[in-house]
mmCIF file of C-alpha atoms in Angstrom:
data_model
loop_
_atom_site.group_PDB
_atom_site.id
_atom_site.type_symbol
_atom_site.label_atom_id
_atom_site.label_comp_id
_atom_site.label_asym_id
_atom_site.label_seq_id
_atom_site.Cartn_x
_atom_site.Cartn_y
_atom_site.Cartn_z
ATOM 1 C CA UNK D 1 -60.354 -15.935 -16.127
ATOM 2 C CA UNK D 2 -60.033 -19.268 -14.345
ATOM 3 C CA UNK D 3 -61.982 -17.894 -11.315
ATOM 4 C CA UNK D 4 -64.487 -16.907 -13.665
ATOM 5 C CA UNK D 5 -64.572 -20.512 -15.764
ATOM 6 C CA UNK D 6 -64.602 -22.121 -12.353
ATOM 7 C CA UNK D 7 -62.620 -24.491 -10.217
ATOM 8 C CA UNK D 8 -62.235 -27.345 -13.118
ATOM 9 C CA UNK D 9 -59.614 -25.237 -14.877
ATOM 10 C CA UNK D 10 -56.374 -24.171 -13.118
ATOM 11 C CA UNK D 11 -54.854 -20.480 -13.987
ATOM 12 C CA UNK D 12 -52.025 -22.409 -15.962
ATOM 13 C CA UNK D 13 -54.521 -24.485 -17.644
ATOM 14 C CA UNK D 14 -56.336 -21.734 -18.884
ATOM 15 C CA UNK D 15 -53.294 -19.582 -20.093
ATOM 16 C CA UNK D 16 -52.160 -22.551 -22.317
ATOM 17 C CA UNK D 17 -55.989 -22.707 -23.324
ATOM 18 C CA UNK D 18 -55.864 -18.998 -24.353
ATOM 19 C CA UNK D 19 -52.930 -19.103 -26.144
ATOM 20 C CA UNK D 20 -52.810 -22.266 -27.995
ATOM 21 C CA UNK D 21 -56.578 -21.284 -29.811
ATOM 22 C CA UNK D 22 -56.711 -17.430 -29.893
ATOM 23 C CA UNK D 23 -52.875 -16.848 -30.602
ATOM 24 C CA UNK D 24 -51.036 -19.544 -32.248
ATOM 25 C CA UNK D 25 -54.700 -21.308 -33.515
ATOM 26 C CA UNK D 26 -56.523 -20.327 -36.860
ATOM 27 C CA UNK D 27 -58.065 -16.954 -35.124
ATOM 28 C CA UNK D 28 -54.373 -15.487 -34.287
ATOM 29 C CA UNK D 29 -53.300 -16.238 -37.771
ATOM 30 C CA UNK D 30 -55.772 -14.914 -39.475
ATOM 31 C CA UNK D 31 -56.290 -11.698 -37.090
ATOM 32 C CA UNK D 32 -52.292 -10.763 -36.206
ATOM 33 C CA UNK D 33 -50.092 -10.113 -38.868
ATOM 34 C CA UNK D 34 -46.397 -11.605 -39.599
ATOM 35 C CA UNK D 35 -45.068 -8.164 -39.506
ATOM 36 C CA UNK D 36 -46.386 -5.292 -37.675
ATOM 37 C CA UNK D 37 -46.107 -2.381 -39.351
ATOM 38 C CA UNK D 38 -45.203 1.267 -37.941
ATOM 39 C CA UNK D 39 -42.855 -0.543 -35.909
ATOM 40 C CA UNK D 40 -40.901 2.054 -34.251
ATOM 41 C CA UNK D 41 -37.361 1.882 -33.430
ATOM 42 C CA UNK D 42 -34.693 3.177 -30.719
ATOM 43 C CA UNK D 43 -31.807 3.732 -32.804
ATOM 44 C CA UNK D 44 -30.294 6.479 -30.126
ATOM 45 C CA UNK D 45 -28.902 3.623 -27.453
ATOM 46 C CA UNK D 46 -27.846 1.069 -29.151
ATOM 47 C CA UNK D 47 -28.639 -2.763 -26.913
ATOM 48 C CA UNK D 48 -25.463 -3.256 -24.718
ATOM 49 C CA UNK D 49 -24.578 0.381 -25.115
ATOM 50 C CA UNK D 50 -23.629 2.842 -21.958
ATOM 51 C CA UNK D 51 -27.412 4.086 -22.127
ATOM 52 C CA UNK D 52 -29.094 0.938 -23.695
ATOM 53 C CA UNK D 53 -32.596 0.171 -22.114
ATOM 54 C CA UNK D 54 -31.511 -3.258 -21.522
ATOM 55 C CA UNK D 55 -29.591 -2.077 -18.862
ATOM 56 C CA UNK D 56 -32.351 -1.765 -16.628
ATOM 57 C CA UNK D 57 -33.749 -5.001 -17.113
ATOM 58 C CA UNK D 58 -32.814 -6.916 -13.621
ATOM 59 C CA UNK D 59 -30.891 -9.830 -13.695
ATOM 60 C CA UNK D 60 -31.238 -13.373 -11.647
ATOM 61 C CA UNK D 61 -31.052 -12.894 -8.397
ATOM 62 C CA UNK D 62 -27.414 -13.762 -6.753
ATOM 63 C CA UNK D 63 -27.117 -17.440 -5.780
ATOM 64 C CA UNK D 64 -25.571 -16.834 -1.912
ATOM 65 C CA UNK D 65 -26.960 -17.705 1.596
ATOM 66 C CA UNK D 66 -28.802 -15.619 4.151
ATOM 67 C CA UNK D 67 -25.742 -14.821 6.155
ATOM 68 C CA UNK D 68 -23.970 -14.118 3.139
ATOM 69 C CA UNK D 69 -26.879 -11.680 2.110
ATOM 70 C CA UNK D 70 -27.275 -9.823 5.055
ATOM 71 C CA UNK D 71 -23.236 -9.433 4.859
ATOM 72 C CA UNK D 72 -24.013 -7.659 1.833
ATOM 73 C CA UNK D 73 -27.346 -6.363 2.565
ATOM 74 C CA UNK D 74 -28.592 -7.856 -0.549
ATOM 75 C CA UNK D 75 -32.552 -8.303 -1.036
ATOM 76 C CA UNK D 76 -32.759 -11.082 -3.705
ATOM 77 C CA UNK D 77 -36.493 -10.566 -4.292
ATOM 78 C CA UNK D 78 -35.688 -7.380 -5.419
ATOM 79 C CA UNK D 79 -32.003 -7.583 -6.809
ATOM 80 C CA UNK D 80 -31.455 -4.631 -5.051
ATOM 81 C CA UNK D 81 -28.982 -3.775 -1.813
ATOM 82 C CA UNK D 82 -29.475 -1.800 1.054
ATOM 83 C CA UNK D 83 -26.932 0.582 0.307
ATOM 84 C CA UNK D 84 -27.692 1.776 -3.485
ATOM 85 C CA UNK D 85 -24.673 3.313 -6.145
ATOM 86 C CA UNK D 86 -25.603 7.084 -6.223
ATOM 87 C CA UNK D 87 -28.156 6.230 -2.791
ATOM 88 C CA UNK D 88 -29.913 9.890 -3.084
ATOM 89 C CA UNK D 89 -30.891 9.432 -6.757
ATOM 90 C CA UNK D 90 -34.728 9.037 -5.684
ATOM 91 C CA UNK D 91 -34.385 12.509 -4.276
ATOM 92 C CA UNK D 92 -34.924 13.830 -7.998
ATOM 93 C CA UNK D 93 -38.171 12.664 -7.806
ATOM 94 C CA UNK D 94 -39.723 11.972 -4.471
ATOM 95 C CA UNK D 95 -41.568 15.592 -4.385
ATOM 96 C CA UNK D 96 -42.434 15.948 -8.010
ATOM 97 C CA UNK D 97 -46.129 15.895 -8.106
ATOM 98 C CA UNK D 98 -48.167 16.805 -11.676
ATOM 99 C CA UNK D 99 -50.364 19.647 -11.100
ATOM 100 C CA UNK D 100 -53.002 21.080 -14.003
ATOM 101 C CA UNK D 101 -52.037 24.536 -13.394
ATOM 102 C CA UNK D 102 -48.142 23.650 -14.070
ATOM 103 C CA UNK D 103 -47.012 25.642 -17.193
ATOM 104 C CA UNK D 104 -44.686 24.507 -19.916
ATOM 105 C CA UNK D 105 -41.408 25.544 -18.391
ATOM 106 C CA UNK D 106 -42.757 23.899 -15.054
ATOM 107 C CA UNK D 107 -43.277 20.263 -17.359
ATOM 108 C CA UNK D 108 -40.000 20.718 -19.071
ATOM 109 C CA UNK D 109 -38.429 21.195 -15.679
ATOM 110 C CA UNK D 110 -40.004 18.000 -14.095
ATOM 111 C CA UNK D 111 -39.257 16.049 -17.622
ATOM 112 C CA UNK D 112 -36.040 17.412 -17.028
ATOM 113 C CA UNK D 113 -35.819 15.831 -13.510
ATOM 114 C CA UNK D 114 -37.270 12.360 -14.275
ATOM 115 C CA UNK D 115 -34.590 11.950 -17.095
ATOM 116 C CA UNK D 116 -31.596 12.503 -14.648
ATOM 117 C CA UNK D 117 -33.571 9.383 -12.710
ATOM 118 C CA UNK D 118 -33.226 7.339 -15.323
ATOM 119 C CA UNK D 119 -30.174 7.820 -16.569
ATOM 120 C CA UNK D 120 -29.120 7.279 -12.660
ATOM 121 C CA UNK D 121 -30.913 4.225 -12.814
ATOM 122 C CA UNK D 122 -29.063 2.840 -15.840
ATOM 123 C CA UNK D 123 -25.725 3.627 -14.338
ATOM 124 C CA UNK D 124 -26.652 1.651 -11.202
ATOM 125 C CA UNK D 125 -27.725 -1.422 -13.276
ATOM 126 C CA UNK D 126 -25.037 -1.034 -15.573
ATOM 127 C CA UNK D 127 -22.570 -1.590 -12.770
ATOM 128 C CA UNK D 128 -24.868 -4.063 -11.255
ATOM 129 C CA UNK D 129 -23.824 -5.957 -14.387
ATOM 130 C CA UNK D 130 -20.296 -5.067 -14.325
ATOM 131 C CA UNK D 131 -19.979 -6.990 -10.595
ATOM 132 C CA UNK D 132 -21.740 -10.039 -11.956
ATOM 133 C CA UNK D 133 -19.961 -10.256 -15.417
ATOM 134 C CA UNK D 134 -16.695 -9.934 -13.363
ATOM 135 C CA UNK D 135 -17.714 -12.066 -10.432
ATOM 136 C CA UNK D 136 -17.389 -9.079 -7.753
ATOM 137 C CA UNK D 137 -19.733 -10.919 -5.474
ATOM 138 C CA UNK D 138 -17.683 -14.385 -4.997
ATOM 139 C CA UNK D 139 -14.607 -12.356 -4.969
ATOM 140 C CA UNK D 140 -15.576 -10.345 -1.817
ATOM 141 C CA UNK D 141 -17.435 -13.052 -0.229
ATOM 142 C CA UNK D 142 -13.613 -15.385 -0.935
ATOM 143 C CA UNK D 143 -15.268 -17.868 -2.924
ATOM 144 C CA UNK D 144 -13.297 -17.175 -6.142
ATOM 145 C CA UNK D 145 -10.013 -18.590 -4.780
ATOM 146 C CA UNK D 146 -12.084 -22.111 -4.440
ATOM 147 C CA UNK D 147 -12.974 -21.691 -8.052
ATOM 148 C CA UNK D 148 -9.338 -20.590 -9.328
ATOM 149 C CA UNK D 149 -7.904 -23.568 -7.638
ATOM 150 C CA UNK D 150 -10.311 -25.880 -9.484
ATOM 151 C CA UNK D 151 -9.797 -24.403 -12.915
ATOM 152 C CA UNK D 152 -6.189 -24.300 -12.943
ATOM 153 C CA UNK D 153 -4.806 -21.381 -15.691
ATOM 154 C CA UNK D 154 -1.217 -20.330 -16.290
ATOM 155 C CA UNK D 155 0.686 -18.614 -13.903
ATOM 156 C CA UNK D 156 0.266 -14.989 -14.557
ATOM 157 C CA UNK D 157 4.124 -13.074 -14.207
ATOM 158 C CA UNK D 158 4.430 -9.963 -11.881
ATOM 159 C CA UNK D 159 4.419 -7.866 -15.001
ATOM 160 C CA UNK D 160 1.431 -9.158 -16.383
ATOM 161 C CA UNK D 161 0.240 -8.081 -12.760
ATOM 162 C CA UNK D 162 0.865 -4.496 -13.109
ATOM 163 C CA UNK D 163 -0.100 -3.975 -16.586
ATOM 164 C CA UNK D 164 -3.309 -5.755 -15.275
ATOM 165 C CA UNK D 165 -3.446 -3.140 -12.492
ATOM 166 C CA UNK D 166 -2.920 -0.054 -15.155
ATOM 167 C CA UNK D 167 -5.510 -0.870 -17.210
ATOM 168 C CA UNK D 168 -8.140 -1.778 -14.812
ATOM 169 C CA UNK D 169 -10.070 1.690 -15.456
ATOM 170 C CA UNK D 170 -11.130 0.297 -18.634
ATOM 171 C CA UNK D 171 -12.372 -3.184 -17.538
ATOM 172 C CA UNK D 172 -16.021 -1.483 -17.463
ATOM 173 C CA UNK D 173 -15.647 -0.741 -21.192
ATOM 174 C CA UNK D 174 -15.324 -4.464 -22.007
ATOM 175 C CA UNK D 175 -16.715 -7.553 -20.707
ATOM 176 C CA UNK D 176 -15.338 -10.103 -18.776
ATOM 177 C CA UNK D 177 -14.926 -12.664 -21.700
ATOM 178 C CA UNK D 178 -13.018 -9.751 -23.455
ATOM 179 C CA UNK D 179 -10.784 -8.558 -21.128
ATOM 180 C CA UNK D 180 -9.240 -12.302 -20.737
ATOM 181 C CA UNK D 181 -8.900 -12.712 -24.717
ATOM 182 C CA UNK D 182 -6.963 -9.422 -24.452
ATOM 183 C CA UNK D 183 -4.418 -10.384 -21.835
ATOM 184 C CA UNK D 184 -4.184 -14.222 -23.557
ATOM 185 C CA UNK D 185 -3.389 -12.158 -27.200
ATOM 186 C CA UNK D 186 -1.425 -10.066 -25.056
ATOM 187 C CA UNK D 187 0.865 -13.531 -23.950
ATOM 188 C CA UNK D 188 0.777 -14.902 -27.042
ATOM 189 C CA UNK D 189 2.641 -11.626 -28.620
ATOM 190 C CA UNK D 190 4.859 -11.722 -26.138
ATOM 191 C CA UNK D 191 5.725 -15.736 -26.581
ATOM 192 C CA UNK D 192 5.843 -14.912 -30.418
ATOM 193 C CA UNK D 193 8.371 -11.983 -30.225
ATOM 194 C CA UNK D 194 10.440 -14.329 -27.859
ATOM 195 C CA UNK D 195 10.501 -17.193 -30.850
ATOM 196 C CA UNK D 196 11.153 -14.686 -33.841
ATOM 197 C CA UNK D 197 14.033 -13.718 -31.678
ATOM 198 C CA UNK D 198 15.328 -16.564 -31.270
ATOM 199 C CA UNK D 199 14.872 -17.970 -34.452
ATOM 200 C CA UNK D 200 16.823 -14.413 -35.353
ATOM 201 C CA UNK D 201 19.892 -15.659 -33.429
ATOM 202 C CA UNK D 202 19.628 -19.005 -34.701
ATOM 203 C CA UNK D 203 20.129 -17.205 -38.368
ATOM 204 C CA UNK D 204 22.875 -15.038 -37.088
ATOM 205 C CA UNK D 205 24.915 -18.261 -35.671
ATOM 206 C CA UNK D 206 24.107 -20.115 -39.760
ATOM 207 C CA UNK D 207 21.079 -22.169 -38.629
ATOM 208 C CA UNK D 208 18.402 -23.068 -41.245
ATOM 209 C CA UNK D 209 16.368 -25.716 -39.455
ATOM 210 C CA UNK D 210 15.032 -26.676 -36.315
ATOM 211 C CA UNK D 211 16.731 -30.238 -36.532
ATOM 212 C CA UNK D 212 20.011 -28.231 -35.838
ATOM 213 C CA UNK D 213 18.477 -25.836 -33.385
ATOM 214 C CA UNK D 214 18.962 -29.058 -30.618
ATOM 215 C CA UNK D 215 22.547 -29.323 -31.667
ATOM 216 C CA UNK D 216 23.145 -25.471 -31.062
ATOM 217 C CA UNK D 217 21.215 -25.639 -27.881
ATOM 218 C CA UNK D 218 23.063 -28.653 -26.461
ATOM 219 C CA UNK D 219 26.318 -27.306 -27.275
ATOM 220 C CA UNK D 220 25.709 -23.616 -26.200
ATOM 221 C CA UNK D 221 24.553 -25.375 -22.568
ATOM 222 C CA UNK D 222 27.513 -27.243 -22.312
ATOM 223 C CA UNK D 223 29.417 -23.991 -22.949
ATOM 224 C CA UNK D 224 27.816 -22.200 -20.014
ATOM 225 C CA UNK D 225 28.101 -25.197 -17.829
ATOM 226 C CA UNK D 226 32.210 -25.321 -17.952
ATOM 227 C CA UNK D 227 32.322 -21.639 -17.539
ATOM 228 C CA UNK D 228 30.181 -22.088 -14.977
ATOM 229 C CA UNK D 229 32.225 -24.958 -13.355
ATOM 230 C CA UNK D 230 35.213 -22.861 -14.345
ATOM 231 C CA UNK D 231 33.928 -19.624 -12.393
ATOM 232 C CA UNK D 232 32.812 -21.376 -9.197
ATOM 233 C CA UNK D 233 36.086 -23.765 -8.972
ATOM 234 C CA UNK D 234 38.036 -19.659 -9.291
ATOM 235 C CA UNK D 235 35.761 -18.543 -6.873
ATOM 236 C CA UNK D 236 36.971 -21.515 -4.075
ATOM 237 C CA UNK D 237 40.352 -21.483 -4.980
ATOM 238 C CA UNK D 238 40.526 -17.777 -3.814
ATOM 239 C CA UNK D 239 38.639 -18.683 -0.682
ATOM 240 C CA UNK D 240 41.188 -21.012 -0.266
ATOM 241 C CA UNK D 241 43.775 -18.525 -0.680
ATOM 242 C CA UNK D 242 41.842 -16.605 2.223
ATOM 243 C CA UNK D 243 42.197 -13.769 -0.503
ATOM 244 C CA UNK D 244 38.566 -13.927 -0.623
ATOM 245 C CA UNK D 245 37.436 -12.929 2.556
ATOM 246 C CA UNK D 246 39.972 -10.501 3.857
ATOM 247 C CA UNK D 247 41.055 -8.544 0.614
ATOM 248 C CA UNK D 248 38.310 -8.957 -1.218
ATOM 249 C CA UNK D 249 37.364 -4.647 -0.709
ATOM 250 C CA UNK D 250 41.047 -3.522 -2.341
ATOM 251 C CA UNK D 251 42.229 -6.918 -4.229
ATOM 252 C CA UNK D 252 41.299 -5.521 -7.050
ATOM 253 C CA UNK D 253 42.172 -1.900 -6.485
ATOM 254 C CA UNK D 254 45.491 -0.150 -8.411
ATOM 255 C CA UNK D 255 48.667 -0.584 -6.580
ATOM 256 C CA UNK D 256 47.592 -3.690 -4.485
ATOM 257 C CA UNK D 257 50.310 -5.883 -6.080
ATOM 258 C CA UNK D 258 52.587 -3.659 -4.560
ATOM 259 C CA UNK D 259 51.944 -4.159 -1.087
ATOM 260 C CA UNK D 260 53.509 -6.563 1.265
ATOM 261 C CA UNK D 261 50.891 -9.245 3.335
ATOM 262 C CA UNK D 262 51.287 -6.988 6.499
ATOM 263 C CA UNK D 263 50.692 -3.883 4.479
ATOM 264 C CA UNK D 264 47.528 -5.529 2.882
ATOM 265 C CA UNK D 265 46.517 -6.372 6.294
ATOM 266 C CA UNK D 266 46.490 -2.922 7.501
ATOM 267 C CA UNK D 267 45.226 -1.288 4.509
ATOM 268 C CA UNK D 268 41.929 -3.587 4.960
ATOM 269 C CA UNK D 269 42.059 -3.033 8.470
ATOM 270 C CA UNK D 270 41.928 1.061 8.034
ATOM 271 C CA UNK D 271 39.806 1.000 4.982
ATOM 272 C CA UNK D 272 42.418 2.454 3.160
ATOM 273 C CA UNK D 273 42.987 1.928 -0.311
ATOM 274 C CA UNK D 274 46.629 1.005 -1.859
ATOM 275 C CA UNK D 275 47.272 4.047 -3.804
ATOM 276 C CA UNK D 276 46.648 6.463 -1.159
ATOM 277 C CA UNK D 277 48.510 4.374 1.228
ATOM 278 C CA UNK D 278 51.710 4.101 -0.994
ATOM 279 C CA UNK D 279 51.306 8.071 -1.781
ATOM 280 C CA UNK D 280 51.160 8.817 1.963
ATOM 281 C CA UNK D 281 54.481 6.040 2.913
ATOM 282 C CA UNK D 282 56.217 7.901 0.241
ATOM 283 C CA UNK D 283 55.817 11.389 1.670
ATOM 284 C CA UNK D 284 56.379 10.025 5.219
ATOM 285 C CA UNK D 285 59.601 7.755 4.086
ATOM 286 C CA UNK D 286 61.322 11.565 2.206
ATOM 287 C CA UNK D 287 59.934 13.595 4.738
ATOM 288 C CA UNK D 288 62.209 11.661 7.319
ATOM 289 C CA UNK D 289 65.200 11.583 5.266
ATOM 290 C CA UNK D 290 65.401 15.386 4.595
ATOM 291 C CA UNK D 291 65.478 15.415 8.051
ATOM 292 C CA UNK D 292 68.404 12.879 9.031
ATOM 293 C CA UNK D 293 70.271 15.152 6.503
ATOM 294 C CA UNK D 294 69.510 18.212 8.150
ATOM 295 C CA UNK D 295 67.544 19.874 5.452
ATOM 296 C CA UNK D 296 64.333 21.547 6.479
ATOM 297 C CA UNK D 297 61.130 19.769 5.205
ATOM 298 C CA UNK D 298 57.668 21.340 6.308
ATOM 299 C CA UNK D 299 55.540 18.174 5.697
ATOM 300 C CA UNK D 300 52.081 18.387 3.765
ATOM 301 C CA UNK D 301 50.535 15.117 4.117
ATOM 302 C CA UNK D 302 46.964 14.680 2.091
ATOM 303 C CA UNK D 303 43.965 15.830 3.394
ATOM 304 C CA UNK D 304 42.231 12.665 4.111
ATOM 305 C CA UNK D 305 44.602 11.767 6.406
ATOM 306 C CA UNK D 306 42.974 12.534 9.860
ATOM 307 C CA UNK D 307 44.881 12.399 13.407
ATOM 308 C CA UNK D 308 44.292 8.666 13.900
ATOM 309 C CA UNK D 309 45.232 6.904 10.778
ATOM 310 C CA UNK D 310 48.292 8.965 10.267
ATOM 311 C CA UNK D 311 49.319 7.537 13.790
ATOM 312 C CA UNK D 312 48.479 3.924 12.754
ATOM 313 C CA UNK D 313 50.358 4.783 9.373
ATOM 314 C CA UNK D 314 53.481 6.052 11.381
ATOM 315 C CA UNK D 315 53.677 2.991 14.170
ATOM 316 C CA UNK D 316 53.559 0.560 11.543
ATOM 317 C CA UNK D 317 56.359 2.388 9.613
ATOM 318 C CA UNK D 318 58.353 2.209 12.770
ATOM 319 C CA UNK D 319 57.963 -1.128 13.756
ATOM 320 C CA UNK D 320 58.791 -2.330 9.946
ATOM 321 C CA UNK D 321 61.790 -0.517 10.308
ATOM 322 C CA UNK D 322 61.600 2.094 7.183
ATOM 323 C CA UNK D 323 61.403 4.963 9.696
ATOM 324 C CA UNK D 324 63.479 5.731 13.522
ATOM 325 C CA UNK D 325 61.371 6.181 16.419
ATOM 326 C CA UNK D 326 62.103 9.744 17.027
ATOM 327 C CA UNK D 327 60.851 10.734 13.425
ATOM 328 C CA UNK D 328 57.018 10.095 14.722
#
């Protein structure tokens, strides 16, 4: 039209022309209705849904640099990569060719064909959509760390990580806006459930208002400081003791009381706990006797006792006195 008008009217010139008198002037007004009747509508895929038209309609093309598109093998013009979701889809189609002879099960067939390559087509730019709403792009190209240092969020814990992790399947189900009110409600429980407990305890211990919550608090941390202080100043006084760090394995094990300080020292030194060492001195100590008196005794010592420690057992008997040399 503004080739045909000539070269006193640019293209732009003669579009707002057009539509300022013939469409929004008194001839579009009187000539096109309000409503259009026989409207018809798609109520089969709802907008936004898995199959919604609106799928396909391409978005603004990604805001990155050459080297960062041919990284990706991204053609902006196009919206499109190199490298396609579902890359053979176009084979549905590429050798259908309408013929008059074709008969009805023939058209059926290649209907049949081109609506696979659509629905193909909507997957692809449904997760095409997916990648931007979630910022896929920045994340693989490392520009979302820049980003998440600028807007600074609370620290998300390790469990928050995982659950995160679990339910990632069904970020494609929601949007991106969605998933982050989820996880924030999701906090927000959890902070809740953490006060009604609390305010629970508070009830059990005869509190009735948050003026005497600090009290509590105050005095319950006090509490845990002196055992604390009490625990650590137990702690160093055994160290002192050098308890600690050589009879710290059997200290606490039955029978240790009744050891001497060289017999502790040997039962550490053998791994040997106190009960079996007293149960093994004992059959050594009447086994020995029986004999001085001349009554036979056919010794049965445990079965734990191997070649080894029942020689350690038996020199330290002898040099301590409670047995004679020729017994071992």
């Amino acid at each position: 039209m503004a080739a045909h008008v000539g070269a006193s009217r640019t293209p732009q010139e003669v579009m707002e022309h057009y539509v300022s008198m013939y469409i929004h002037g008194n001839l579009g007004k009187a000539c096109i209705p309000d409503t259009i009747p026989n409207r018809v509508t798609d109520h089969t895929c709802p907008s936004g849904g898995p199959l919604s038209p609106s799928l396909t309609t391409p978005l603004p093309p990604l805001d990155i640099s050459v080297a960062e598109q041919q990284q990706l093998g991204y053609m902006p013009l196009r919206d499109d990569y190199e490298i396609e979701y579902d890359q053979d889809a176009e084979t549905l189609i590429s050798g259908l060719s309408v013929n008059y002879d074709d008969d009805d099960v023939e058209i059926e067939l290649k209907r049949a064909h081109v609506d696979m390559y659509v629905r193909k087509l909507k997957e692809r730019q449904r997760r095409k959509n997916i990648a931007r709403d979630y910022n896929l792009v920045p994340a693989f190209l490392g520009k979302d760390k820049k980003e998440k240092e600028k807007t600074a969020k609370r620290k998300v814990t390790k469990e928050e990580k995982e659950l995160r992790l679990k339910l990632r399947p069904l970020y494609q189900f929601m949007s991106c806006k969605e998933s982050d009110d989820l996880f924030e409600n999701m906090h927000k429980e959890k902070m809740l459930r953490a006060k009604i407990r609390e305010l629970q305890r508070y009830r059990r211990n005869g509190i009735t208002k948050m003026e005497e919550s600090a009290e509590y608090e105050a005095a319950r941390h006090k509490r845990e400081k002196r055992k604390e202080n009490k625990n650590t100043a137990g702690s160093k006084r055994g160290k002192e003791d050098g308890k600690d760090s050589e009879f710290a394995a059997i200290e606490n094990l039955p029978g240790f009381e009744l050891l001497s300080d060289r017999e502790k020292v040997l039962c550490s030194s053998v791994n040997l706990s106190p009960a079996r060492y007293v149960t093994v001195k004992t059959i050594i100590i009447k086994d020995h006797l029986q004999k001085r008196q001349g009554i036979p005794s056919k010794s049965r010592l445990p079965s734990y006792l191997d070649k080894v420690l029942k020689k350690r057992i038996f020199n330290f008997l002898t040099e301590s006195g409670w047995i004679s040399r020729d017994a071992s």
